[in-house]
Coordinates of C-alpha atoms and ligand atoms in Angstrom, one line a residue:
M1 CA 0.0 0.0 0.0
S2 CA 1.4 3.4 -0.9
A3 CA 1.6 6.2 1.7
K4 CA -1.3 8.0 0.0
E5 CA -3.6 5.0 0.3
V6 CA -3.2 4.8 4.1
M7 CA -6.3 6.4 5.5
L8 CA -5.5 9.2 8.0
N9 CA -7.5 12.1 9.3
V10 CA -6.6 15.1 11.3
Q11 CA -7.8 13.5 14.5
Q12 CA -5.4 10.6 14.1
L13 CA -2.5 13.1 13.5
R14 CA -2.8 14.0 17.2
E15 CA -1.5 10.6 18.1
F16 CA 1.8 11.5 16.5
I17 CA 2.5 14.5 18.8
R18 CA 4.2 13.6 22.0
D19 CA 4.2 15.6 25.2
I20 CA 7.5 16.1 26.9
P21 CA 7.0 17.7 30.3
D22 CA 9.6 20.2 31.7
F23 CA 11.4 20.7 28.4
P24 CA 13.4 22.8 27.7
K25 CA 12.7 24.1 31.2
K26 CA 10.4 23.3 34.2
G27 CA 6.7 24.0 33.6
I28 CA 6.8 23.8 29.8
I29 CA 5.0 20.9 28.2
F30 CA 7.0 20.6 24.9
K31 CA 5.0 19.3 21.9
D32 CA 7.4 17.0 20.2
I33 CA 6.6 16.5 16.6
T34 CA 9.3 14.0 15.8
P35 CA 7.0 10.9 16.0
L36 CA 4.9 12.5 13.2
L37 CA 8.0 13.4 11.2
K38 CA 9.3 9.9 11.2
N39 CA 6.1 8.4 9.9
G40 CA 5.7 8.6 6.1
P41 CA 1.9 8.7 5.8
A42 CA 1.5 11.1 8.7
L43 CA 4.1 13.5 7.3
R44 CA 2.7 13.5 3.9
F45 CA -0.9 13.9 5.2
A46 CA 0.2 16.8 7.4
C47 CA 2.0 18.6 4.5
D48 CA -0.9 18.0 2.1
Q49 CA -3.4 19.3 4.6
L50 CA -1.4 22.4 5.4
A51 CA -1.1 23.2 1.6
K52 CA -4.8 22.6 1.0
N53 CA -5.7 25.6 3.1
F54 CA -4.0 27.8 0.5
E55 CA -5.2 26.2 -2.7
G56 CA -6.4 28.9 -5.1
F57 CA -4.4 31.6 -3.5
K58 CA -1.7 33.4 -5.5
I59 CA 1.3 32.9 -3.3
D60 CA 4.7 34.1 -4.3
Q61 CA 6.7 32.9 -1.3
V62 CA 6.4 30.8 1.8
V63 CA 8.4 32.2 4.7
G64 CA 9.7 29.6 7.1
I65 CA 10.7 30.3 10.7
E66 CA 13.9 28.7 12.0
S67 CA 14.2 26.0 13.2
R68 CA 11.2 23.6 13.1
G69 CA 9.3 25.9 10.7
F70 CA 12.0 24.9 8.1
I71 CA 10.7 21.3 8.1
F72 CA 7.3 22.3 6.6
S73 CA 7.8 25.6 4.8
P74 CA 9.9 24.3 1.8
V75 CA 7.4 21.4 1.3
L76 CA 4.5 23.9 1.3
A77 CA 6.4 26.1 -1.1
Y78 CA 6.9 23.2 -3.4
L79 CA 3.3 22.1 -3.2
L80 CA 2.0 25.6 -3.8
G81 CA 4.5 26.4 -6.6
A82 CA 6.0 29.2 -4.5
G83 CA 9.5 30.2 -3.5
F84 CA 10.9 29.6 0.0
V85 CA 12.3 32.3 2.2
P86 CA 14.1 31.5 5.5
V87 CA 13.7 33.7 8.5
R88 CA 16.8 32.8 10.6
K89 CA 18.1 33.3 14.1
K90 CA 20.6 36.1 14.6
G91 CA 23.9 35.9 12.9
K92 CA 23.2 33.0 10.4
L93 CA 22.4 34.9 7.2
P94 CA 25.4 36.1 5.2
A95 CA 24.0 39.0 3.1
A96 CA 22.5 42.4 4.0
K97 CA 19.5 41.8 6.4
E98 CA 16.7 43.3 8.4
A99 CA 16.2 42.1 12.1
V100 CA 13.4 42.0 14.6
S101 CA 13.5 41.1 18.4
Y102 CA 10.7 39.1 20.1
A103 CA 9.7 37.4 23.3
L104 CA 9.2 33.6 23.4
E105 CA 7.1 31.5 25.7
Y106 CA 10.5 30.6 27.1
G107 CA 13.1 33.3 26.7
E108 CA 13.9 36.0 24.2
D109 CA 15.5 36.0 20.7
S110 CA 15.8 37.9 17.5
L111 CA 15.2 36.9 13.9
E112 CA 16.6 38.1 10.6
V113 CA 15.7 38.0 6.9
H114 CA 17.8 39.0 3.8
L115 CA 16.8 42.4 2.6
D116 CA 16.4 41.2 -0.9
A117 CA 14.5 38.1 0.0
V118 CA 11.0 39.7 0.0
K119 CA 10.1 42.5 -2.3
K120 CA 7.3 45.2 -2.1
G121 CA 4.0 43.6 -3.0
T122 CA 5.1 40.0 -2.6
Q123 CA 2.3 37.8 -1.4
I124 CA 3.5 35.5 1.3
V125 CA 2.4 32.8 3.7
I126 CA 4.3 32.4 7.0
V127 CA 4.9 28.8 8.3
D128 CA 6.0 27.5 11.7
D129 CA 5.5 24.1 13.5
L130 CA 3.6 25.5 16.4
L131 CA 1.6 28.6 17.5
A132 CA 1.9 29.3 21.2
T133 CA 1.6 33.0 22.3
G134 CA 2.0 34.3 18.8
G135 CA 5.0 36.4 19.7
T136 CA 7.3 34.8 17.1
A137 CA 4.8 34.9 14.3
E138 CA 3.9 38.5 15.1
A139 CA 7.6 39.4 14.9
V140 CA 8.0 37.7 11.5
I141 CA 4.9 39.6 10.3
R142 CA 6.5 42.9 11.3
L143 CA 9.7 41.9 9.7
V144 CA 8.3 41.0 6.3
E145 CA 5.8 43.8 6.3
K146 CA 8.6 46.2 6.9
L147 CA 10.1 45.0 3.6
G148 CA 6.7 45.7 1.9
A149 CA 5.3 42.1 1.7
S150 CA 1.7 41.3 1.9
V151 CA 0.9 38.5 4.4
L152 CA -1.9 36.3 3.1
G153 CA -1.9 34.0 6.1
L154 CA -0.1 31.9 8.6
A155 CA 0.0 28.1 8.8
F156 CA 1.0 26.0 11.8
L157 CA 1.0 22.2 12.4
V158 CA 0.0 22.7 16.1
E159 CA -1.8 25.5 17.9
L160 CA -1.9 25.8 21.7
K161 CA -5.3 27.6 21.9
F162 CA -5.1 28.3 25.6
L163 CA -2.2 30.7 24.9
N164 CA -4.4 32.9 22.6
G165 CA -1.9 33.4 19.9
R166 CA -4.8 33.6 17.4
E167 CA -6.2 36.6 19.2
R168 CA -2.8 38.4 19.0
L169 CA -2.7 37.7 15.2
R170 CA -6.4 38.5 14.8
N171 CA -6.0 40.6 11.7
Y172 CA -4.5 37.6 9.8
R173 CA -5.8 34.3 8.4
I174 CA -4.6 31.5 10.7
D175 CA -4.7 27.8 9.8
S176 CA -3.6 25.1 12.2
L177 CA -4.1 21.3 11.9
I178 CA -3.9 20.2 15.5
Q179 CA -5.3 22.2 18.4
Y180 CA -4.8 21.8 22.1
Ligands
AMP18 P1 5.2 31.7 20.4 O1 6.1 32.8 19.9 O2 5.0 31.8 21.9 O3 4.0 31.5 19.6 O4 6.1 30.3 20.3 C1 6.2 29.7 19.1 C2 7.6 29.1 18.9 O5 8.1 28.5 20.0 C3 7.5 28.1 17.8 O6 8.7 28.3 16.9 C4 7.6 26.8 18.5 O7 8.4 25.9 17.9 C5 8.2 27.1 19.9 N1 7.3 26.6 21.0 C6 6.7 27.4 21.9 N2 6.0 26.6 22.8 C7 6.3 25.4 22.5 C8 5.8 24.1 23.0 N3 5.1 24.0 24.1 N4 6.2 23.0 22.4 C9 7.0 23.0 21.3 N5 7.5 24.2 20.7 C10 7.1 25.3 21.3

């Protein structure tokens, strides 16, 4: 049987997400997506479902957020016939760049994108593995909008609804496959 023929639904995808308590620090329940990633049918189903949400949209680029956002964003770009733009952690990109600082559920960080990666009027979708407080996604929206891009929506594999990230990003279209 091919991976496509294996029947899966979104409800079943939940079984591939593993809770790791107190990682990376006490009090955090880390949603580990590696059981899903290592399963062919589950990975394919998740990528196809994420892309389905944007069928019929004219998308120029999919912007992925380092690190786990990089797992899904190039696949989505490929499926949607769009380009892929990496938003990377401080100090990783070699050419001229724009930066933004943001607060995480645990800690603080800054993200960067190449100045010439996104042009004025470019239609983009932002992708990450998980939406928690929405701080990271909000920072990336600020970053790409500063460069003149138009954000059509944001896609996440997992959404932690109780952290209200969706409310923080209320002016944008949000799609998530698995909610907690
Ligand atoms: P936030 O900015 O609060 O929406 O956090 C989202 C970012 O932090 C994503 O890049 C996630 O990969 C990561 N993250 C936050 N909370 C968790 C969690 N409980 N489990 C796994 N990843 C998380």
